[in-house]
XYZ file of C-alpha atoms in Angstrom:
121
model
C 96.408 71.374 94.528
C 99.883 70.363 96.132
C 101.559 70.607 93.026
C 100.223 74.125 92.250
C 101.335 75.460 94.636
C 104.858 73.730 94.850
C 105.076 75.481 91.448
C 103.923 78.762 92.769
C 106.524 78.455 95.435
C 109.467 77.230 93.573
C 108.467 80.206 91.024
C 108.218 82.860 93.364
C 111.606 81.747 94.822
C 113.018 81.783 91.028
C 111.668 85.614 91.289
C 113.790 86.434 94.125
C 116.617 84.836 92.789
C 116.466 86.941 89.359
C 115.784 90.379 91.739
C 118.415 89.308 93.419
C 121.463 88.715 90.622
C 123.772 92.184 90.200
C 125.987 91.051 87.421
C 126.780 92.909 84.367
C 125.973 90.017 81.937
C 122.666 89.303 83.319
C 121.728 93.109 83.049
C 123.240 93.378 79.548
C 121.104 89.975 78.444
C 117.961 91.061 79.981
C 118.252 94.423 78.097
C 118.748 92.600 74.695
C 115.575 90.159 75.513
C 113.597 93.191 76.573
C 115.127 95.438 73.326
C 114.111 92.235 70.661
C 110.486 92.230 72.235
C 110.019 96.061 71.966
C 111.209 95.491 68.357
C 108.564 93.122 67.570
C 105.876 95.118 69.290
C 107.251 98.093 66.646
C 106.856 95.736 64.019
C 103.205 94.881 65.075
C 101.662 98.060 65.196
C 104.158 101.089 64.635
C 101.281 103.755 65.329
C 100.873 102.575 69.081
C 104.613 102.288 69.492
C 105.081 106.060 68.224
C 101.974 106.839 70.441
C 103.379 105.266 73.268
C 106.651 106.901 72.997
C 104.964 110.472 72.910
C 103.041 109.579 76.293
C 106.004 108.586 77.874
C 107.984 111.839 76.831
C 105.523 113.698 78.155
C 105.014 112.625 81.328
C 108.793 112.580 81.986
C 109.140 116.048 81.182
C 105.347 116.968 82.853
C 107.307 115.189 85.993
C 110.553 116.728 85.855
C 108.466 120.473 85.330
C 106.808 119.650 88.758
C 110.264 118.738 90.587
C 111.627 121.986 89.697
C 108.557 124.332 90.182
C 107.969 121.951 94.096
C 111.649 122.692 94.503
C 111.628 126.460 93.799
C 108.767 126.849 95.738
C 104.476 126.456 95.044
C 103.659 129.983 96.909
C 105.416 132.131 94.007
C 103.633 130.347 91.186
C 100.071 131.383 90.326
C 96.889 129.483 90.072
C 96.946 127.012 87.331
C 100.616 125.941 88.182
C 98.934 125.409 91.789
C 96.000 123.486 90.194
C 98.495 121.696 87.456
C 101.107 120.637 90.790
C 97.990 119.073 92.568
C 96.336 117.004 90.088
C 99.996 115.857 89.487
C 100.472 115.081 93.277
C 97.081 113.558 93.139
C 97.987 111.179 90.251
C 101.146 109.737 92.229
C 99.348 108.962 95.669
C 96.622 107.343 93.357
C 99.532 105.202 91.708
C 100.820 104.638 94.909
C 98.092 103.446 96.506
C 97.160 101.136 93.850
C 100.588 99.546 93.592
C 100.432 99.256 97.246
C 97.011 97.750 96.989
C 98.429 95.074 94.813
C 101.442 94.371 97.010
C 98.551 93.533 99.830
C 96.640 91.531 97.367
C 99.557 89.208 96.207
C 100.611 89.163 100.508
C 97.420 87.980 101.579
C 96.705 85.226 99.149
C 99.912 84.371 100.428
C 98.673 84.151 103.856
C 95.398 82.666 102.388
C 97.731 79.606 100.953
C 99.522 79.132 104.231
C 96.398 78.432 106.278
C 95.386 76.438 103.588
C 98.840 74.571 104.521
C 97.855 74.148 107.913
C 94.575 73.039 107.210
C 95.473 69.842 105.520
C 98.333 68.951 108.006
């Protein structure tokens, strides 16, 4: 149990580290790691790549169409830009609160581990 969770810790602090690093070469390895696994994934099932790629256009540009209609104003625009704006709105607190959600999750098994900690002392 001791050594899982020396590995957890000594992982976790390898996490930080990488979040941490600013420098060029790291960024511009990373990329080419993360651009040779994205070409095997292509290579594995083209379809779902091209899919994937349409879904992700899509919701850029359905993101960057709310921006501008929120930032010229919601009380010009007529119903179904109202009702398109909030499902959109509703989406990102939903995404929100789930990644926040998460964040709690991963804290408080921390916390669970460190009264396990004190527990065997």
């Amino acid at each position: 149990m001791a050594k899982m969770r020396s590995l957890l810790f000594c992982h976790e602090i390898k996490a930080k580290y990488i979040k941490k690093i600013k420098s060029r070469t790291f960024h511009f390895l990373l990329k080419k790691d993360r651009l040779k696994a994205e070409a095997s994934w292509i290579q594995m099932d083209p379809e779902a790549t091209k899919e994937y790629a349409m879904k992700q256009k899509r919701q850029r540009t359905e993101n960057r169409w709310a921006k501008r209609i929120l930032q010229c104003g919601l009380n010009s625009q007529d119903e179904g830009t109202r009702t398109t704006i909030a499902e959109q709105l509703q989406r990102h607190t939903e995404l929100t609160r789930k990644m926040h959600s998460m964040n709690d999750s991963s804290s408080s098994s921390d916390d669970i581990s460190d009264e396990d900690d004190g527990e065997n002392c």
